[in-house]
Amino acid sequence: MLCTFNAEKQEFSSLITLGKNVCGHPTIVHGGLTAAIVDETFGGLNYVMKKRGMLDPGPAFTVHMVMDWKKPIPAGSHIICTASLDSIEGRKTWVRATVKDRPDGVEYAAGEALFVIPKKHPLDKSTDGAEEQGRAHAAGERAQTESAVEQQVDS
């Protein structure tokens, strides 16, 4: 997978090669995987825009997502999922995405979602050492993931 970000268009794209072992029906990519790819691409858009100061800081959660599957994706396909910012209202961010075989090509699916930054993140309440250790472990994993995404986006 390769990820790119176009700051001028406020678009984040994921370029993905799908194998033959991701089928829901023989030779057709599972629709649930398509939805997961769209949601992850939305997350990439949110992450990069937050890192660049284009969105408010803090974790954002998918609270609503709608998908339209337009054509089956053949197994073994190369796809591009492109997410863009639709609008921002306070802690709410609306995004949309398409899944195609190339930028101006066949559209397989489209999605829209609402992300919300909670008023207080559930992990903000510290009660004991175990919870703090769990937070530290999660932060380390998050830092590794962020580093990998930054390397892909910046290259």
Short mmCIF file of N, CA, C and O in Angstrom, two decimals, residues 7-117:
data_model
loop_
_atom_site.label_atom_id
_atom_site.label_comp_id
_atom_site.label_asym_id
_atom_site.label_seq_id
_atom_site.Cartn_x
_atom_site.Cartn_y
_atom_site.Cartn_z
N ALA A 7 -2.19 18.50 -0.36
CA ALA A 7 -2.64 19.54 0.57
C ALA A 7 -3.54 20.57 -0.12
O ALA A 7 -4.50 21.04 0.48
N GLU A 8 -3.24 20.89 -1.37
CA GLU A 8 -4.05 21.88 -2.08
C GLU A 8 -5.50 21.42 -2.26
O GLU A 8 -6.43 22.16 -2.03
N LYS A 9 -5.68 20.15 -2.61
CA LYS A 9 -7.02 19.60 -2.80
C LYS A 9 -7.60 19.01 -1.51
O LYS A 9 -8.75 18.62 -1.48
N GLN A 10 -6.76 18.93 -0.47
CA GLN A 10 -7.14 18.29 0.79
C GLN A 10 -7.64 16.87 0.53
O GLN A 10 -8.69 16.45 0.99
N GLU A 11 -6.81 16.10 -0.22
CA GLU A 11 -7.13 14.72 -0.56
C GLU A 11 -6.04 13.77 -0.09
O GLU A 11 -4.85 14.07 -0.23
N PHE A 12 -6.46 12.65 0.45
CA PHE A 12 -5.56 11.59 0.88
C PHE A 12 -5.92 10.35 0.07
O PHE A 12 -7.09 9.98 0.00
N SER A 13 -4.92 9.73 -0.56
CA SER A 13 -5.18 8.55 -1.39
C SER A 13 -4.39 7.36 -0.91
O SER A 13 -3.24 7.49 -0.49
N SER A 14 -5.03 6.20 -0.98
CA SER A 14 -4.39 4.92 -0.68
C SER A 14 -4.39 4.11 -1.97
O SER A 14 -5.44 3.88 -2.56
N LEU A 15 -3.20 3.70 -2.40
CA LEU A 15 -3.05 2.86 -3.58
C LEU A 15 -2.82 1.44 -3.09
O LEU A 15 -1.88 1.18 -2.33
N ILE A 16 -3.68 0.52 -3.49
CA ILE A 16 -3.67 -0.82 -2.90
C ILE A 16 -3.78 -1.87 -4.00
O ILE A 16 -4.56 -1.72 -4.94
N THR A 17 -3.01 -2.95 -3.85
CA THR A 17 -3.16 -4.12 -4.70
C THR A 17 -3.87 -5.18 -3.89
O THR A 17 -3.42 -5.54 -2.80
N LEU A 18 -5.00 -5.64 -4.40
CA LEU A 18 -5.80 -6.64 -3.69
C LEU A 18 -5.49 -8.02 -4.26
O LEU A 18 -5.55 -8.23 -5.47
N GLY A 19 -5.20 -8.94 -3.37
CA GLY A 19 -4.90 -10.31 -3.79
C GLY A 19 -6.16 -11.10 -4.13
O GLY A 19 -7.27 -10.57 -4.14
N LYS A 20 -5.97 -12.36 -4.38
CA LYS A 20 -7.09 -13.23 -4.74
C LYS A 20 -7.71 -13.89 -3.50
O LYS A 20 -8.72 -14.57 -3.60
N ASN A 21 -7.11 -13.67 -2.31
CA ASN A 21 -7.61 -14.28 -1.08
C ASN A 21 -8.46 -13.32 -0.25
O ASN A 21 -8.59 -13.49 0.95
N VAL A 22 -9.03 -12.31 -0.87
CA VAL A 22 -9.86 -11.33 -0.16
C VAL A 22 -11.28 -11.30 -0.72
O VAL A 22 -11.95 -10.28 -0.70
N CYS A 23 -11.72 -12.46 -1.20
CA CYS A 23 -13.01 -12.54 -1.88
C CYS A 23 -14.15 -12.90 -0.93
O CYS A 23 -13.99 -13.72 -0.03
N GLY A 24 -15.30 -12.28 -1.18
CA GLY A 24 -16.54 -12.67 -0.52
C GLY A 24 -17.22 -13.73 -1.36
O GLY A 24 -17.76 -14.71 -0.87
N HIS A 25 -17.21 -13.52 -2.66
CA HIS A 25 -17.68 -14.49 -3.65
C HIS A 25 -16.47 -14.79 -4.53
O HIS A 25 -15.56 -13.96 -4.64
N PRO A 26 -16.44 -15.94 -5.17
CA PRO A 26 -15.28 -16.25 -6.02
C PRO A 26 -15.00 -15.13 -7.01
O PRO A 26 -15.91 -14.64 -7.68
N THR A 27 -13.78 -14.67 -7.04
CA THR A 27 -13.23 -13.65 -7.95
C THR A 27 -13.69 -12.22 -7.65
O THR A 27 -13.32 -11.30 -8.37
N ILE A 28 -14.49 -11.99 -6.59
CA ILE A 28 -14.98 -10.65 -6.26
C ILE A 28 -14.52 -10.27 -4.85
O ILE A 28 -14.76 -11.02 -3.90
N VAL A 29 -13.88 -9.11 -4.72
CA VAL A 29 -13.39 -8.63 -3.42
C VAL A 29 -14.57 -8.44 -2.46
O VAL A 29 -15.61 -7.92 -2.84
N HIS A 30 -14.38 -8.85 -1.21
CA HIS A 30 -15.43 -8.75 -0.18
C HIS A 30 -15.78 -7.28 0.05
O HIS A 30 -14.90 -6.43 0.22
N GLY A 31 -17.08 -6.98 0.07
CA GLY A 31 -17.53 -5.61 0.29
C GLY A 31 -17.14 -5.05 1.64
O GLY A 31 -16.90 -3.85 1.78
N GLY A 32 -17.03 -5.90 2.65
CA GLY A 32 -16.60 -5.44 3.98
C GLY A 32 -15.16 -4.95 3.95
O GLY A 32 -14.81 -3.99 4.65
N LEU A 33 -14.32 -5.59 3.15
CA LEU A 33 -12.94 -5.13 3.01
C LEU A 33 -12.92 -3.77 2.33
O LEU A 33 -12.17 -2.88 2.71
N THR A 34 -13.78 -3.59 1.33
CA THR A 34 -13.87 -2.30 0.65
C THR A 34 -14.23 -1.20 1.65
O THR A 34 -13.62 -0.13 1.66
N ALA A 35 -15.21 -1.47 2.51
CA ALA A 35 -15.61 -0.48 3.53
C ALA A 35 -14.46 -0.20 4.49
O ALA A 35 -14.24 0.95 4.89
N ALA A 36 -13.72 -1.24 4.88
CA ALA A 36 -12.59 -1.04 5.80
C ALA A 36 -11.50 -0.19 5.13
O ALA A 36 -10.90 0.67 5.78
N ILE A 37 -11.24 -0.41 3.85
CA ILE A 37 -10.25 0.40 3.12
C ILE A 37 -10.69 1.86 3.10
O ILE A 37 -9.88 2.77 3.34
N VAL A 38 -11.97 2.10 2.85
CA VAL A 38 -12.49 3.48 2.84
C VAL A 38 -12.33 4.10 4.22
O VAL A 38 -11.83 5.24 4.35
N ASP A 39 -12.70 3.39 5.27
CA ASP A 39 -12.59 3.92 6.63
C ASP A 39 -11.14 4.21 7.00
O ASP A 39 -10.83 5.24 7.61
N GLU A 40 -10.22 3.33 6.64
CA GLU A 40 -8.80 3.55 6.92
C GLU A 40 -8.27 4.76 6.13
O GLU A 40 -7.44 5.51 6.64
N THR A 41 -8.74 4.94 4.92
CA THR A 41 -8.32 6.10 4.13
C THR A 41 -8.87 7.38 4.75
O THR A 41 -8.17 8.40 4.80
N PHE A 42 -10.11 7.34 5.26
CA PHE A 42 -10.63 8.49 6.01
C PHE A 42 -9.72 8.80 7.19
O PHE A 42 -9.40 9.95 7.47
N GLY A 43 -9.32 7.75 7.91
CA GLY A 43 -8.43 7.93 9.06
C GLY A 43 -7.10 8.54 8.66
O GLY A 43 -6.55 9.39 9.36
N GLY A 44 -6.57 8.13 7.51
CA GLY A 44 -5.31 8.70 7.02
C GLY A 44 -5.46 10.18 6.71
O GLY A 44 -4.59 10.99 7.03
N LEU A 45 -6.58 10.54 6.10
CA LEU A 45 -6.86 11.96 5.82
C LEU A 45 -6.90 12.76 7.11
O LEU A 45 -6.25 13.81 7.23
N ASN A 46 -7.65 12.27 8.10
CA ASN A 46 -7.74 12.95 9.39
C ASN A 46 -6.36 13.08 10.03
O ASN A 46 -6.00 14.16 10.52
N TYR A 47 -5.60 12.00 10.03
CA TYR A 47 -4.28 12.00 10.66
C TYR A 47 -3.35 13.05 10.04
O TYR A 47 -2.74 13.86 10.75
N VAL A 48 -3.24 13.03 8.70
CA VAL A 48 -2.32 13.95 8.03
C VAL A 48 -2.77 15.40 8.23
O VAL A 48 -1.94 16.28 8.50
N MET A 49 -4.06 15.65 8.13
CA MET A 49 -4.54 17.02 8.29
C MET A 49 -4.33 17.51 9.73
O MET A 49 -4.04 18.69 9.95
N LYS A 50 -4.45 16.63 10.72
CA LYS A 50 -4.18 17.02 12.10
C LYS A 50 -2.68 17.31 12.28
O LYS A 50 -2.31 18.30 12.92
N LYS A 51 -1.82 16.46 11.72
CA LYS A 51 -0.38 16.66 11.84
C LYS A 51 0.07 17.97 11.21
O LYS A 51 1.03 18.58 11.65
N ARG A 52 -0.62 18.41 10.18
CA ARG A 52 -0.26 19.65 9.48
C ARG A 52 -1.01 20.86 10.04
O ARG A 52 -0.92 21.94 9.48
N GLY A 53 -1.78 20.66 11.12
CA GLY A 53 -2.50 21.76 11.74
C GLY A 53 -3.73 22.21 10.98
O GLY A 53 -4.25 23.29 11.23
N MET A 54 -4.20 21.40 10.06
CA MET A 54 -5.36 21.76 9.24
C MET A 54 -6.67 21.38 9.93
O MET A 54 -7.74 21.83 9.52
N LEU A 55 -6.60 20.50 10.93
CA LEU A 55 -7.75 20.10 11.74
C LEU A 55 -7.36 20.23 13.20
O LEU A 55 -6.18 20.17 13.56
N ASP A 56 -8.36 20.36 14.08
CA ASP A 56 -8.10 20.44 15.52
C ASP A 56 -7.42 19.16 16.00
O ASP A 56 -7.70 18.08 15.48
N PRO A 57 -6.56 19.28 17.02
CA PRO A 57 -5.88 18.10 17.55
C PRO A 57 -6.84 17.20 18.33
O PRO A 57 -7.96 17.59 18.63
N GLY A 58 -6.36 16.02 18.65
CA GLY A 58 -7.14 15.08 19.44
C GLY A 58 -7.65 13.94 18.59
O GLY A 58 -7.74 14.05 17.37
N PRO A 59 -7.97 12.83 19.24
CA PRO A 59 -8.45 11.68 18.48
C PRO A 59 -9.82 11.97 17.88
O PRO A 59 -10.63 12.69 18.46
N ALA A 60 -10.07 11.42 16.72
CA ALA A 60 -11.37 11.55 16.07
C ALA A 60 -11.89 10.14 15.81
O ALA A 60 -11.12 9.24 15.46
N PHE A 61 -13.17 9.94 15.99
CA PHE A 61 -13.78 8.63 15.84
C PHE A 61 -14.84 8.65 14.74
O PHE A 61 -15.59 9.61 14.62
N THR A 62 -14.88 7.57 13.95
CA THR A 62 -15.94 7.42 12.96
C THR A 62 -17.23 7.15 13.72
O THR A 62 -17.33 6.16 14.45
N VAL A 63 -18.22 8.02 13.58
CA VAL A 63 -19.49 7.81 14.28
C VAL A 63 -20.61 7.49 13.30
O VAL A 63 -21.67 6.99 13.71
N HIS A 64 -20.40 7.75 12.03
CA HIS A 64 -21.41 7.42 11.02
C HIS A 64 -20.70 7.24 9.69
O HIS A 64 -19.84 8.04 9.33
N MET A 65 -21.04 6.17 8.99
CA MET A 65 -20.42 5.92 7.69
C MET A 65 -21.45 5.25 6.78
O MET A 65 -22.15 4.34 7.20
N VAL A 66 -21.53 5.74 5.56
CA VAL A 66 -22.45 5.20 4.56
C VAL A 66 -21.64 4.80 3.34
O VAL A 66 -20.77 5.56 2.89
N MET A 67 -21.91 3.60 2.81
CA MET A 67 -21.21 3.11 1.63
C MET A 67 -22.21 2.84 0.51
O MET A 67 -23.31 2.36 0.76
N ASP A 68 -21.77 3.10 -0.71
CA ASP A 68 -22.51 2.71 -1.91
C ASP A 68 -21.56 1.85 -2.74
O ASP A 68 -20.51 2.33 -3.17
N TRP A 69 -21.93 0.59 -2.94
CA TRP A 69 -21.15 -0.30 -3.77
C TRP A 69 -21.73 -0.24 -5.17
O TRP A 69 -22.90 -0.56 -5.38
N LYS A 70 -20.92 0.19 -6.14
CA LYS A 70 -21.44 0.44 -7.49
C LYS A 70 -21.13 -0.69 -8.46
O LYS A 70 -21.95 -1.01 -9.31
N LYS A 71 -19.95 -1.27 -8.35
CA LYS A 71 -19.54 -2.39 -9.21
C LYS A 71 -18.65 -3.32 -8.39
O LYS A 71 -17.89 -2.85 -7.55
N PRO A 72 -18.72 -4.60 -8.65
CA PRO A 72 -17.82 -5.52 -7.94
C PRO A 72 -16.36 -5.25 -8.31
O PRO A 72 -16.05 -4.96 -9.47
N ILE A 73 -15.49 -5.35 -7.31
CA ILE A 73 -14.05 -5.19 -7.56
C ILE A 73 -13.49 -6.59 -7.85
O ILE A 73 -13.59 -7.49 -7.01
N PRO A 74 -12.91 -6.78 -9.02
CA PRO A 74 -12.34 -8.09 -9.33
C PRO A 74 -11.12 -8.39 -8.44
O PRO A 74 -10.31 -7.50 -8.17
N ALA A 75 -11.01 -9.62 -7.99
CA ALA A 75 -9.84 -10.03 -7.20
C ALA A 75 -8.58 -9.80 -8.03
O ALA A 75 -8.60 -9.93 -9.25
N GLY A 76 -7.52 -9.42 -7.36
CA GLY A 76 -6.26 -9.16 -8.04
C GLY A 76 -6.15 -7.76 -8.61
O GLY A 76 -5.19 -7.45 -9.31
N SER A 77 -7.12 -6.90 -8.30
CA SER A 77 -7.14 -5.53 -8.84
C SER A 77 -6.18 -4.60 -8.10
O SER A 77 -5.86 -4.82 -6.94
N HIS A 78 -5.79 -3.55 -8.80
CA HIS A 78 -5.10 -2.41 -8.21
C HIS A 78 -6.17 -1.33 -8.07
O HIS A 78 -6.88 -1.04 -9.03
N ILE A 79 -6.31 -0.76 -6.87
CA ILE A 79 -7.33 0.27 -6.67
C ILE A 79 -6.72 1.52 -6.04
O ILE A 79 -5.64 1.46 -5.43
N ILE A 80 -7.43 2.62 -6.19
CA ILE A 80 -7.06 3.86 -5.51
C ILE A 80 -8.29 4.34 -4.75
O ILE A 80 -9.37 4.49 -5.32
N CYS A 81 -8.12 4.52 -3.45
CA CYS A 81 -9.18 5.06 -2.62
C CYS A 81 -8.77 6.48 -2.26
O CYS A 81 -7.72 6.70 -1.65
N THR A 82 -9.59 7.45 -2.67
CA THR A 82 -9.28 8.86 -2.44
C THR A 82 -10.32 9.48 -1.54
O THR A 82 -11.51 9.45 -1.85
N ALA A 83 -9.86 10.01 -0.40
CA ALA A 83 -10.75 10.66 0.57
C ALA A 83 -10.49 12.15 0.55
O ALA A 83 -9.35 12.60 0.39
N SER A 84 -11.57 12.90 0.73
CA SER A 84 -11.44 14.37 0.77
C SER A 84 -12.32 14.94 1.87
O SER A 84 -13.32 14.34 2.27
N LEU A 85 -11.92 16.11 2.31
CA LEU A 85 -12.67 16.82 3.34
C LEU A 85 -13.90 17.46 2.70
O LEU A 85 -13.81 18.12 1.67
N ASP A 86 -15.04 17.23 3.33
CA ASP A 86 -16.29 17.83 2.84
C ASP A 86 -16.59 19.10 3.62
O ASP A 86 -16.78 20.16 3.03
N SER A 87 -16.64 19.00 4.96
CA SER A 87 -16.88 20.19 5.78
C SER A 87 -16.47 19.93 7.23
O SER A 87 -16.32 18.80 7.64
N ILE A 88 -16.33 21.03 7.96
CA ILE A 88 -15.98 20.99 9.39
C ILE A 88 -16.96 21.87 10.13
O ILE A 88 -17.28 22.98 9.70
N GLU A 89 -17.44 21.35 11.26
CA GLU A 89 -18.32 22.12 12.13
C GLU A 89 -17.94 21.79 13.58
O GLU A 89 -18.32 20.75 14.10
N GLY A 90 -17.16 22.66 14.18
CA GLY A 90 -16.73 22.42 15.56
C GLY A 90 -15.90 21.15 15.66
O GLY A 90 -14.87 21.01 15.00
N ARG A 91 -16.37 20.19 16.46
CA ARG A 91 -15.67 18.92 16.66
C ARG A 91 -16.02 17.89 15.59
O ARG A 91 -15.51 16.78 15.60
N LYS A 92 -16.90 18.24 14.66
CA LYS A 92 -17.37 17.31 13.63
C LYS A 92 -16.68 17.56 12.30
O LYS A 92 -16.55 18.70 11.87
N THR A 93 -16.27 16.47 11.65
CA THR A 93 -15.65 16.54 10.33
C THR A 93 -16.37 15.57 9.41
O THR A 93 -16.48 14.39 9.72
N TRP A 94 -16.87 16.07 8.27
CA TRP A 94 -17.51 15.23 7.27
C TRP A 94 -16.51 15.01 6.14
O TRP A 94 -15.86 15.94 5.67
N VAL A 95 -16.41 13.74 5.73
CA VAL A 95 -15.48 13.35 4.67
C VAL A 95 -16.20 12.47 3.65
O VAL A 95 -17.26 11.90 3.95
N ARG A 96 -15.61 12.37 2.45
CA ARG A 96 -16.17 11.49 1.43
C ARG A 96 -15.01 10.82 0.69
O ARG A 96 -13.89 11.33 0.69
N ALA A 97 -15.31 9.68 0.05
CA ALA A 97 -14.26 8.95 -0.65
C ALA A 97 -14.83 8.18 -1.83
O ALA A 97 -16.03 7.88 -1.88
N THR A 98 -13.93 7.87 -2.76
CA THR A 98 -14.27 6.99 -3.88
C THR A 98 -13.22 5.88 -3.95
O THR A 98 -12.08 6.07 -3.53
N VAL A 99 -13.64 4.76 -4.49
CA VAL A 99 -12.73 3.64 -4.77
C VAL A 99 -12.82 3.40 -6.27
O VAL A 99 -13.90 3.11 -6.78
N LYS A 100 -11.67 3.54 -6.95
CA LYS A 100 -11.65 3.41 -8.41
C LYS A 100 -10.47 2.54 -8.84
O LYS A 100 -9.56 2.27 -8.04
N ASP A 101 -10.46 2.18 -10.12
CA ASP A 101 -9.33 1.42 -10.64
C ASP A 101 -8.17 2.34 -11.04
O ASP A 101 -7.03 1.90 -11.17
N ARG A 102 -8.44 3.63 -11.23
CA ARG A 102 -7.43 4.66 -11.50
C ARG A 102 -8.11 6.00 -11.28
O ARG A 102 -9.34 6.06 -11.19
N PRO A 103 -7.38 7.10 -11.18
CA PRO A 103 -8.01 8.38 -10.81
C PRO A 103 -9.26 8.75 -11.60
O PRO A 103 -10.24 9.20 -11.02
N ASP A 104 -9.27 8.59 -12.90
CA ASP A 104 -10.46 8.95 -13.69
C ASP A 104 -11.14 7.70 -14.26
O ASP A 104 -11.82 7.77 -15.28
N GLY A 105 -10.98 6.58 -13.56
CA GLY A 105 -11.46 5.31 -14.10
C GLY A 105 -12.79 4.84 -13.55
O GLY A 105 -13.62 5.63 -13.11
N VAL A 106 -12.95 3.53 -13.57
CA VAL A 106 -14.18 2.87 -13.12
C VAL A 106 -14.35 3.08 -11.62
O VAL A 106 -13.43 2.83 -10.84
N GLU A 107 -15.53 3.56 -11.22
CA GLU A 107 -15.81 3.75 -9.80
C GLU A 107 -16.49 2.50 -9.25
O GLU A 107 -17.57 2.13 -9.69
N TYR A 108 -15.81 1.86 -8.28
CA TYR A 108 -16.34 0.64 -7.66
C TYR A 108 -17.23 0.95 -6.45
O TYR A 108 -18.21 0.25 -6.21
N ALA A 109 -16.86 1.96 -5.69
CA ALA A 109 -17.61 2.26 -4.46
C ALA A 109 -17.38 3.72 -4.08
O ALA A 109 -16.43 4.36 -4.52
N ALA A 110 -18.29 4.22 -3.24
CA ALA A 110 -18.16 5.57 -2.70
C ALA A 110 -18.66 5.54 -1.27
O ALA A 110 -19.53 4.73 -0.92
N GLY A 111 -18.10 6.40 -0.45
CA GLY A 111 -18.51 6.44 0.95
C GLY A 111 -18.48 7.85 1.50
O GLY A 111 -17.79 8.73 0.95
N GLU A 112 -19.25 8.04 2.55
CA GLU A 112 -19.26 9.30 3.28
C GLU A 112 -19.22 8.96 4.76
O GLU A 112 -19.76 7.93 5.18
N ALA A 113 -18.61 9.83 5.55
CA ALA A 113 -18.53 9.56 6.99
C ALA A 113 -18.50 10.85 7.79
O ALA A 113 -18.16 11.92 7.28
N LEU A 114 -18.86 10.69 9.04
CA LEU A 114 -18.77 11.76 10.03
C LEU A 114 -17.81 11.32 11.11
O LEU A 114 -17.96 10.24 11.69
N PHE A 115 -16.78 12.13 11.35
CA PHE A 115 -15.83 11.91 12.43
C PHE A 115 -16.09 12.95 13.51
O PHE A 115 -16.39 14.10 13.20
N VAL A 116 -15.95 12.54 14.77
CA VAL A 116 -16.16 13.45 15.88
C VAL A 116 -14.98 13.35 16.84
O VAL A 116 -14.52 12.26 17.17
N ILE A 117 -14.51 14.52 17.28
CA ILE A 117 -13.52 14.58 18.35
C ILE A 117 -14.31 14.64 19.65
O ILE A 117 -15.08 15.58 19.85
#
